[in-house]
């Protein structure tokens, strides 16, 4: 099976000399389609940096990231923007919806960039919002939704453009434990039902339990991998 | 409405207080520019009118050497020919021949050097404000006694004379090459509200002056006014050469009063300085407001870039926000500017004959509306706003998603 994401000798350093910080040091991982993978580790271990590299948001000092066999570090800015738009979905810790757009418009945003016709956009948005349990709240602005509901919109936004992989950086960190678990269950359901590949970072043991695969990161290095029955 | 416009509109409505302040800054810049332009134009027009229509006229014809030499023998000999040409020219509203020379005026109390001017009272009334500036006595009459003389109120005070008092005027007679002395009686006292004219000019009937100076029916100057006063500053007008003769030259106030022309030019320069200061302040204000807005949204921009928005789209979005601010401000600023000009135009600004560089502002100043104030000035402000938006837009487009999102992804 071809991996969705593969990193080879991935290194990301900050600073120089005595202040050199090795945020990622020779990381080699492979994510296959349909995985529900958690990158785990304490704060400052390099989880977010790894997700940034996988998502093409940052350039490595050494090594490469291959998304469907394409080295993303060799792409131009415009190619990379288009690649992220079409192949990667992002879910952020602080929801990060566009505050002036409604829930439906936030989901529609990426499809607008993709040039998908209006009717199809509307149909997919309504269906996706229904799947994440936000039927009837399509026209609400982010400020009119609870934290959990906003993160559901963020999940819907990440999925509606049908990317190859969804990257989520501590998606439950800003939610209470019950809402966090509900969101994770929802993501898991979408993974099982839609076959969507999820990679998320966390340091919450309860959330780790739901993952089908765990990649342990410490001091910028992958120290262990563990596969479970999701 | 496209996504960019929708987002731009909603973004500028996000922080209503900041948007209102930014709109006020841009629109007040335009309003002040419109008002300043209207005020400067009115000031310039009043100054030129006060200077030309008070006494000198929009233009004058002299012997080619007269102004350089001030020699009383340098006369306009073909007076009738010149007057006929002026009469048959449609653009000319009025004209007045003048015989003039330096003279000495004596009363029982004082002797003063003045300029004696012989005028045709009727024709002069059409060119200068002499008749309307009469404060005592009577205006000169063509049929009246040849002993009548008009002097300014300050001169009358210096000479300690009043209506009916006697004055002796001495002037050079070029025919006999001697001084001609005559007795006049003060028939009228005027006040043109110009220190120079009121203290230095004395007016007698044209025939009396010509006789005293021994210049026959010749004159030294023919002053004239245009129907459209704006023509007077057009030095390229063919009329100037058409009104000139073989030995005479017709010139407008810009040549005759170079100091005034320079001052009017300086007023245009002042407008440029005012505009530049306002533009710099407004540009810095707009840049500051837009940067505040961008800094607040850095994380959000990181997100939209991360999910696939191109940098060029982000640039266009910020420029669209600038465009919307500009367009709303132009409408608001034009309305505010028009109201300011209309109100001050209706009420008027009275400088009470204040003297600016020897020119008494004889009229109430009324700022005026012109088409340029609502085309050129708004266009300049529009360009200014878009230029001010450029830097924040470029900054936003250069945001690095990983840095913007350093707290999360």
XYZ file of C-alpha atoms in Angstrom:
639
model
C 0.000 0.000 0.000
C 1.273 3.447 -0.903
C 1.646 5.694 2.133
C -0.263 8.958 2.294
C 2.582 10.618 4.152
C 6.175 9.624 4.519
C 9.005 11.505 6.161
C 12.649 10.689 5.498
C 15.449 11.837 7.795
C 13.355 14.848 8.659
C 15.199 17.485 10.683
C 14.069 20.890 11.880
C 16.435 22.989 13.942
C 15.953 26.410 15.493
C 18.744 28.746 16.568
C 22.466 27.990 16.232
C 25.514 27.157 18.286
C 24.794 26.947 21.998
C 21.158 27.893 21.478
C 20.510 25.237 18.822
C 17.224 23.441 19.426
C 16.581 20.223 17.578
C 12.791 20.338 17.271
C 12.884 17.325 14.933
C 15.885 15.089 14.608
C 15.995 12.423 11.889
C 12.301 11.559 11.948
C 11.213 8.740 9.669
C 7.521 7.916 9.763
C 4.962 6.547 7.357
C 1.202 7.080 7.478
C -0.974 4.729 5.447
C -4.472 5.514 4.115
C -7.283 5.100 6.617
C -5.083 5.310 9.705
C -6.240 7.030 12.876
C -2.857 7.948 14.247
C -1.904 9.896 17.330
C 1.431 11.611 17.716
C 2.018 11.675 21.418
C 4.566 13.198 23.700
C 5.018 15.829 26.356
C 4.876 19.559 25.652
C 7.887 20.686 23.611
C 8.600 17.197 22.334
C 8.147 18.223 18.675
C 4.564 17.056 17.976
C 3.377 20.375 16.538
C 6.585 20.842 14.557
C 6.118 17.393 13.030
C 2.530 18.239 12.064
C 3.715 21.552 10.562
C 6.256 19.688 8.465
C 3.754 17.057 7.344
C 1.286 19.823 6.425
C 3.847 21.741 4.388
C 3.590 24.785 6.637
C 7.311 24.880 7.309
C 10.505 23.940 5.488
C 12.811 21.284 6.988
C 16.532 21.859 7.469
C 17.191 18.403 6.229
C 15.257 15.439 4.881
C 11.951 15.412 3.056
C 8.236 14.989 3.422
C 6.510 12.975 0.714
C 2.794 13.352 0.336
C 1.548 10.624 -1.995
C 5.158 10.276 -3.133
C 5.473 13.979 -3.949
C 8.210 15.851 -2.049
C 6.352 18.896 -0.730
C 9.516 20.789 0.153
C 10.307 21.064 -3.558
C 7.036 22.792 -4.401
C 6.720 26.522 -5.087
C 4.605 28.676 -2.749
C 1.648 28.620 -5.114
C 1.913 24.874 -5.729
C 2.127 24.276 -2.010
C -0.969 26.423 -1.337
C -2.917 24.504 -3.956
C -1.574 21.211 -2.639
C -2.649 21.968 0.922
C -6.038 23.119 -0.349
C -6.659 19.930 -2.302
C -4.934 17.246 -0.242
C -4.673 18.269 3.421
C -7.326 19.162 5.965
C -6.349 21.039 9.115
C -7.983 21.109 12.512
C -6.502 23.571 14.974
C -6.387 23.581 18.735
C -8.259 26.905 19.009
C -10.904 26.049 16.351
C -9.748 28.986 14.176
C -12.827 29.479 12.118
C -13.122 32.688 10.136
C -15.209 34.746 12.570
C -17.059 36.765 9.918
C -18.277 33.692 8.030
C -21.140 31.447 9.139
C -20.611 27.763 9.895
C -21.716 26.863 6.365
C -19.585 29.594 4.782
C -16.529 28.454 6.764
C -16.984 24.952 5.344
C -17.666 26.336 1.876
C -14.519 28.493 1.906
C -12.057 25.816 0.757
C -14.438 24.532 -1.913
C -14.758 28.090 -3.203
C -10.978 28.171 -3.515
C -11.176 24.834 -5.320
C -13.712 26.253 -7.769
C -16.453 23.730 -6.978
C -19.890 24.779 -8.354
C -22.263 26.471 -5.903
C -24.926 23.746 -5.894
C -22.416 21.006 -5.133
C -20.795 23.138 -2.462
C -24.110 23.706 -0.732
C -25.046 20.023 -0.868
C -21.693 18.875 0.542
C -21.671 21.510 3.267
C -25.172 20.672 4.496
C -24.411 16.960 4.441
C -21.102 17.434 6.275
C -22.556 19.698 8.933
C -25.349 17.162 9.468
C -22.742 14.429 9.895
C -20.997 16.400 12.641
C -24.337 17.065 14.330
C -24.797 20.711 13.426
C -27.967 20.488 11.361
C -29.954 23.708 11.731
C -26.921 25.718 12.851
C -25.499 26.304 9.394
C -26.069 30.045 9.379
C -24.665 30.738 12.818
C -21.449 32.695 13.137
C -18.611 31.053 15.133
C -19.237 33.473 17.993
C -22.783 32.106 18.285
C -21.563 28.509 18.719
C -20.069 26.749 21.746
C -16.414 25.647 21.730
C -17.391 22.049 20.966
C -19.698 23.129 18.150
C -16.974 25.347 16.683
C -14.529 22.454 16.696
C -17.163 20.326 14.951
C -17.395 23.009 12.271
C -13.589 22.892 12.046
C -13.762 19.123 11.520
C -16.459 19.588 8.888
C -14.359 22.288 7.186
C -11.338 19.993 7.151
C -13.303 17.083 5.707
C -15.699 18.727 3.276
C -13.055 19.287 0.614
C -12.318 15.548 0.714
C -8.575 15.757 1.433
C -6.242 12.785 1.542
C -5.328 13.363 5.162
C -6.538 15.438 8.088
C -3.968 16.868 10.491
C -5.222 17.909 13.913
C -3.051 19.600 16.514
C -4.412 18.813 19.970
C -8.009 19.197 18.705
C -9.518 18.549 22.131
C -7.155 20.722 24.171
C -9.581 23.624 24.477
C -12.632 21.460 25.169
C -13.925 19.949 28.392
C -13.245 16.218 28.699
C -16.761 15.091 27.749
C -16.961 17.361 24.674
C -13.409 16.342 23.779
C -14.293 12.661 23.885
C -17.466 13.259 21.854
C -15.423 15.072 19.210
C -12.865 12.297 19.130
C -15.621 9.690 18.772
C -17.050 11.694 15.897
C -13.641 11.860 14.195
C -13.205 8.152 14.743
C -16.622 7.438 13.220
C -15.708 9.532 10.174
C -12.435 7.620 9.938
C -14.234 4.295 10.012
C -17.193 5.255 7.845
C -15.512 7.520 5.301
C -12.047 5.975 5.389
C -10.515 9.376 6.076
C -6.914 9.359 7.319
C -6.429 11.257 10.578
C -3.171 12.245 12.245
C -3.526 14.142 15.498
C -1.246 15.205 18.290
C -2.144 14.816 21.944
C -0.715 14.233 25.372
C -4.046 13.188 26.905
C -3.958 9.446 27.821
C -7.746 9.112 27.368
C -7.496 10.315 23.809
C -4.478 8.134 23.080
C -6.638 5.105 23.893
C -8.869 5.814 20.876
C -6.014 5.875 18.366
C -5.308 2.881 16.147
C -1.645 3.778 16.059
C 0.566 5.772 18.415
C 3.812 7.485 17.475
C 5.760 8.556 20.556
C 7.931 11.635 20.139
C 10.452 12.918 22.630
C 13.121 15.606 22.198
C 12.415 15.700 18.467
C 12.921 11.993 17.923
C 10.466 9.183 17.352
C 11.201 6.885 20.254
C 8.488 4.276 19.787
C 5.537 3.287 17.641
C 2.580 1.218 18.709
C -0.277 -0.222 16.699
C -3.606 -1.008 18.317
C -6.938 -2.395 17.307
C -8.981 0.764 16.727
C -21.003 38.999 -4.182
C -17.647 37.246 -4.544
C -15.948 35.692 -1.545
C -13.252 38.376 -1.457
C -15.773 41.227 -1.395
C -17.960 39.452 1.140
C -14.988 38.848 3.436
C -13.655 42.388 2.918
C -16.989 43.969 3.775
C -17.506 41.826 6.850
C -13.917 42.368 7.966
C -14.201 46.147 7.861
C -17.417 45.872 9.875
C -15.703 43.712 12.520
C -14.240 46.535 14.519
C -16.768 49.282 13.942
C -15.000 51.859 16.108
C -11.693 51.464 14.284
C -13.397 51.428 10.903
C -15.376 54.549 11.801
C -12.193 56.342 12.896
C -10.373 55.283 9.731
C -13.308 56.379 7.567
C -13.394 59.710 9.395
C -9.657 60.174 8.921
C -9.828 59.593 5.171
C -13.098 61.436 4.632
C -11.998 64.418 6.746
C -8.789 64.561 4.707
C -10.873 64.819 1.559
C -13.337 67.262 3.127
C -10.496 69.526 4.322
C -8.881 69.353 0.889
C -12.165 70.281 -0.815
C -12.740 73.150 1.616
C -9.132 74.371 1.394
C -9.285 74.286 -2.387
C -12.578 76.212 -2.390
C -11.177 78.698 0.130
C -7.888 79.180 -1.742
C -9.704 79.701 -5.030
C -12.009 82.251 -3.438
C -9.052 83.970 -1.753
C -7.130 84.056 -5.022
C -10.135 85.388 -6.967
C -10.902 88.035 -4.346
C -7.260 89.101 -4.214
C -7.026 89.397 -7.987
C -10.397 91.153 -8.227
C -9.520 93.453 -5.336
C -6.227 94.283 -6.989
C -7.486 94.704 -10.547
C -11.041 95.910 -10.291
C -10.343 98.359 -7.488
C -8.407 100.645 -9.817
C -5.848 99.214 -12.268
C -8.216 97.066 -14.404
C -7.757 93.527 -15.747
C -5.385 94.837 -18.378
C -3.715 98.070 -19.469
C -2.331 99.559 -22.661
C 0.727 101.819 -22.509
C 3.390 103.218 -24.777
C 5.965 100.409 -25.010
C 8.513 102.385 -22.929
C 6.170 104.068 -20.467
C 6.248 101.543 -17.613
C 10.004 101.147 -17.742
C 10.771 104.883 -17.868
C 7.658 106.498 -16.341
C 8.336 109.309 -18.796
C 5.267 111.537 -19.306
C 6.210 112.063 -22.939
C 5.750 108.362 -23.703
C 2.088 108.665 -24.560
C -0.463 106.661 -26.489
C -1.029 108.834 -29.514
C -3.677 106.854 -31.411
C -6.186 106.978 -28.568
C -9.285 106.804 -30.755
C -7.931 103.847 -32.673
C -7.252 101.948 -29.459
C -10.621 102.839 -27.988
C -12.388 101.689 -31.163
C -10.553 98.366 -31.055
C -11.528 97.902 -27.407
C -15.127 98.827 -28.141
C -15.392 96.358 -30.981
C -13.868 93.479 -29.009
C -16.582 91.260 -27.548
C -14.468 90.044 -24.632
C -13.927 93.595 -23.368
C -16.530 94.872 -20.922
C -15.202 98.380 -20.211
C -12.228 100.661 -20.733
C -10.939 103.986 -19.472
C -8.233 106.272 -20.891
C -6.006 107.943 -18.287
C -3.493 110.772 -18.446
C -1.136 110.522 -15.499
C 2.078 111.929 -14.130
C 3.854 112.722 -10.904
C 2.633 115.947 -9.376
C 2.844 118.107 -6.271
C -0.341 118.968 -4.430
C -0.374 121.845 -1.980
C -2.878 122.997 0.570
C -2.551 125.823 3.031
C -1.267 123.260 5.515
C 0.916 120.872 3.546
C 2.666 119.960 0.284
C 2.748 116.338 -0.894
C 4.025 114.381 -3.875
C 1.213 112.479 -5.573
C 0.209 111.050 -8.899
C -2.198 113.149 -10.895
C -4.645 111.092 -12.935
C -6.928 112.595 -15.537
C -9.960 110.432 -16.228
C -13.118 110.334 -18.270
C -15.508 110.027 -15.287
C -18.106 107.959 -17.141
C -15.669 105.500 -18.678
C -13.644 105.237 -15.450
C -16.769 104.252 -13.528
C -16.970 101.122 -15.674
C -13.396 100.061 -14.923
C -12.544 101.001 -11.339
C -14.384 101.337 -8.036
C -13.628 105.044 -7.853
C -17.229 106.170 -8.168
C -18.574 103.654 -5.662
C -15.815 104.439 -3.180
C -16.910 108.071 -2.878
C -17.488 108.867 0.795
C -18.038 112.610 0.580
C -19.043 115.109 -2.107
C -19.630 114.306 -5.740
C -18.047 112.149 -8.358
C -16.293 113.963 -11.186
C -18.516 115.147 -13.995
C -17.505 115.456 -17.630
C -19.659 118.537 -17.950
C -18.744 119.994 -14.604
C -16.275 122.674 -13.647
C -12.727 122.014 -14.738
C -11.561 122.875 -11.196
C -13.045 119.756 -9.648
C -10.672 117.282 -8.022
C -11.155 113.996 -6.120
C -8.746 112.919 -3.429
C -8.552 110.060 -0.960
C -9.670 110.514 2.648
C -6.199 109.863 4.157
C -4.696 112.402 1.753
C -7.370 114.942 2.684
C -6.419 114.424 6.317
C -2.730 114.869 5.543
C -3.474 118.027 3.562
C -5.990 119.119 6.197
C -8.616 119.924 3.577
C -12.305 119.209 3.234
C -14.911 119.486 0.533
C -14.745 122.813 -1.313
C -11.264 123.616 -0.029
C -8.632 124.799 -2.481
C -5.687 122.755 -3.654
C -2.887 123.771 -5.963
C -1.593 121.036 -8.266
C 1.759 121.392 -9.991
C 2.680 119.067 -12.838
C 5.178 119.025 -15.659
C 3.925 120.439 -18.962
C 5.726 118.627 -21.752
C 4.598 121.017 -24.456
C 6.203 124.094 -22.951
C 8.730 122.142 -20.914
C 7.735 123.910 -17.738
C 5.628 123.372 -14.630
C 1.923 123.999 -14.924
C 0.167 125.029 -11.765
C -3.584 125.094 -11.311
C -6.065 125.716 -8.598
C -8.686 123.034 -7.870
C -11.454 122.743 -5.350
C -12.047 119.418 -3.588
C -15.281 118.117 -5.110
C -15.173 114.570 -3.817
C -13.386 112.428 -1.256
C -13.020 108.705 -1.888
C -11.816 105.759 0.105
C -10.660 102.756 -1.940
C -9.337 101.142 1.262
C -5.890 100.837 -0.250
C -3.208 102.861 1.514
C -1.357 103.532 -1.747
C -4.373 104.589 -3.832
C -5.963 106.622 -1.030
C -2.802 108.570 -0.203
C -1.094 108.848 -3.569
C -3.728 109.351 -6.277
C -5.636 112.509 -7.125
C -8.219 112.518 -9.900
C -9.224 115.373 -12.205
C -11.196 115.429 -15.475
C -9.191 114.026 -18.382
C -9.240 117.257 -20.381
C -7.814 119.259 -17.436
C -4.968 116.799 -16.971
C -4.176 116.662 -20.698
C -4.108 120.439 -20.833
C -1.856 120.755 -17.770
C 0.538 118.094 -19.061
C 0.504 119.548 -22.569
C -0.106 116.199 -24.239
C -3.047 117.218 -26.432
C -5.623 114.432 -26.704
C -3.059 111.742 -25.925
C -3.135 109.581 -22.805
C -0.624 107.500 -20.845
C -2.745 104.524 -20.082
C -5.903 102.802 -21.196
C -7.218 100.449 -18.521
C -9.793 97.816 -19.426
C -11.782 94.960 -17.920
C -12.782 91.676 -19.504
C -16.329 90.322 -19.538
C -14.855 87.078 -18.154
C -12.293 88.139 -15.572
C -10.533 84.775 -15.681
C -9.176 85.716 -19.139
C -7.022 88.384 -17.547
C -4.508 85.850 -16.238
C -4.206 84.050 -19.571
C -0.977 85.430 -20.974
C -1.278 83.333 -24.125
C -4.441 85.110 -25.217
C -4.192 86.450 -28.798
C -6.100 89.488 -27.653
C -3.018 90.978 -26.018
C -1.283 91.371 -29.351
C -4.515 92.375 -31.113
C -4.976 95.285 -28.689
C -1.369 96.383 -28.972
C -0.333 98.956 -31.580
C 3.016 99.724 -33.286
C 4.148 101.805 -30.286
C 1.872 100.408 -27.644
C 1.591 97.197 -25.647
C -1.405 95.594 -23.938
C -0.631 93.595 -20.805
C -2.594 91.755 -18.149
C -2.320 91.978 -14.383
C 0.064 89.027 -14.211
C 2.662 91.155 -16.054
C 1.676 94.480 -14.567
C 1.583 93.174 -10.995
C 4.258 90.451 -10.857
C 4.270 90.490 -7.041
C 0.589 89.612 -6.974
C 1.091 86.934 -9.629
C 3.908 85.446 -7.524
C 1.711 85.520 -4.450
C -1.138 83.763 -6.242
C 1.398 81.177 -7.409
C 2.530 80.776 -3.799
C -1.067 80.133 -2.790
C -1.164 77.193 -5.199
C 2.073 76.049 -3.607
C 0.495 76.451 -0.156
C -2.374 74.226 -1.264
C 0.178 71.632 -2.327
C 1.886 71.831 1.077
C -1.449 71.523 2.916
C -2.385 68.558 0.720
C 0.998 66.903 1.275
C 0.769 67.273 5.072
C -2.782 65.938 5.090
C -1.815 63.063 2.815
C 1.162 62.070 4.966
C -0.945 62.164 8.152
C -3.783 60.244 6.487
C -1.453 57.661 4.928
C 0.197 57.000 8.294
C -3.241 56.790 9.901
C -4.560 54.336 7.331
C -1.391 52.220 7.495
C -1.626 52.187 11.291
C -5.312 51.228 11.291
C -4.811 48.507 8.694
C -1.772 47.134 10.483
C -3.707 46.996 13.740
C -6.386 45.086 11.891
C -3.800 42.748 10.354
C -1.924 42.121 13.606
C -5.208 41.197 15.260
C -5.830 38.696 12.484
C -2.312 37.279 12.081
C -3.387 33.927 13.507
C -6.463 33.911 11.289
C -4.325 34.668 8.239
C -2.053 31.805 9.270
C -5.107 29.558 9.262
C -6.442 30.646 5.879
C -2.973 30.289 4.366
C -2.622 26.849 5.952
C -5.893 25.618 4.499
C -4.866 26.580 1.012
C -5.487 30.279 0.421
C -2.888 31.682 -1.924
C -0.797 34.637 -0.760
C -2.039 36.642 -3.726
C -5.635 36.084 -2.559
C -4.745 37.414 0.886
C -3.097 40.435 -0.741
C -6.225 41.045 -2.829
C -8.409 40.709 0.289
C -6.519 43.442 2.172
C -6.518 45.668 -0.904
C -10.278 45.076 -1.229
C -10.707 46.192 2.387
C -8.681 49.328 1.543
C -10.782 49.868 -1.581
C -14.016 49.668 0.390
C -12.708 52.082 3.015
C -11.625 54.418 0.208
C -14.945 54.312 -1.634
C -17.050 54.888 1.483
C -14.686 57.683 2.575
C -14.845 59.367 -0.825
C -18.625 59.601 -0.664
C -18.566 60.759 2.965
C -15.678 63.193 2.423
C -17.241 64.680 -0.709
C -20.514 65.283 1.137
C -18.750 66.809 4.158
C -16.539 68.947 1.910
C -19.487 70.143 -0.172
C -21.433 71.040 2.985
C -18.445 72.976 4.398
C -17.938 74.889 1.137
C -21.657 75.541 0.700
C -22.134 76.852 4.235
C -19.061 79.104 4.235
C -19.915 80.143 0.675
C -23.395 81.214 1.771
C -22.294 82.904 5.012
C -19.043 84.299 3.607
C -15.772 85.101 5.341
C -15.318 88.827 5.829
C -11.742 89.988 6.216
C -12.906 93.588 6.615
C -10.634 95.077 3.929
C -7.613 93.400 5.461
C -4.471 94.321 3.552
C -2.427 91.373 2.272
C 0.802 92.439 0.580
C -0.701 95.756 -0.379
C -3.925 94.233 -1.654
C -7.009 95.087 0.357
C -9.472 92.192 0.392
C -12.375 94.372 -0.655
C -14.947 91.567 -0.928
C -16.423 88.976 1.385
C -14.618 85.727 0.670
C -16.981 82.975 -0.481
C -15.429 79.518 -0.989
C -16.670 77.995 -4.210
C -17.384 74.503 -5.478
C -15.665 73.309 -8.652
C -15.873 70.028 -10.565
C -12.199 69.345 -9.851
C -12.909 69.191 -6.131
C -15.116 66.169 -6.763
C -12.977 64.491 -9.419
C -9.282 65.265 -8.981
C -9.243 65.517 -5.184
C -11.264 62.310 -4.531
C -9.085 60.535 -7.090
C -5.957 61.704 -5.229
C -7.413 60.542 -1.898
C -8.415 57.231 -3.500
C -4.871 56.694 -4.803
C -3.501 57.720 -1.379
C -5.691 55.145 0.403
C -4.768 52.386 -2.010
C -1.065 53.230 -1.659
C -1.478 53.191 2.124
C -3.158 49.765 1.863
C -0.337 48.383 -0.233
C 2.189 47.972 2.580
C -0.186 46.211 5.024
C -1.432 44.011 2.159
C 2.116 42.992 1.235
C 2.851 42.345 4.903
C -0.227 40.114 5.219
C 0.698 38.216 2.065
C 4.155 37.495 3.487
C 2.888 35.961 6.724
C 4.494 32.566 7.282
C 1.732 30.162 8.365
C 4.010 28.170 10.698
C 5.059 31.352 12.528
C 1.520 32.728 12.642
C 0.274 29.444 14.057
C 3.143 28.925 16.502
C 0.700 28.477 19.352
C -0.921 25.530 17.605
C -0.259 23.935 14.249
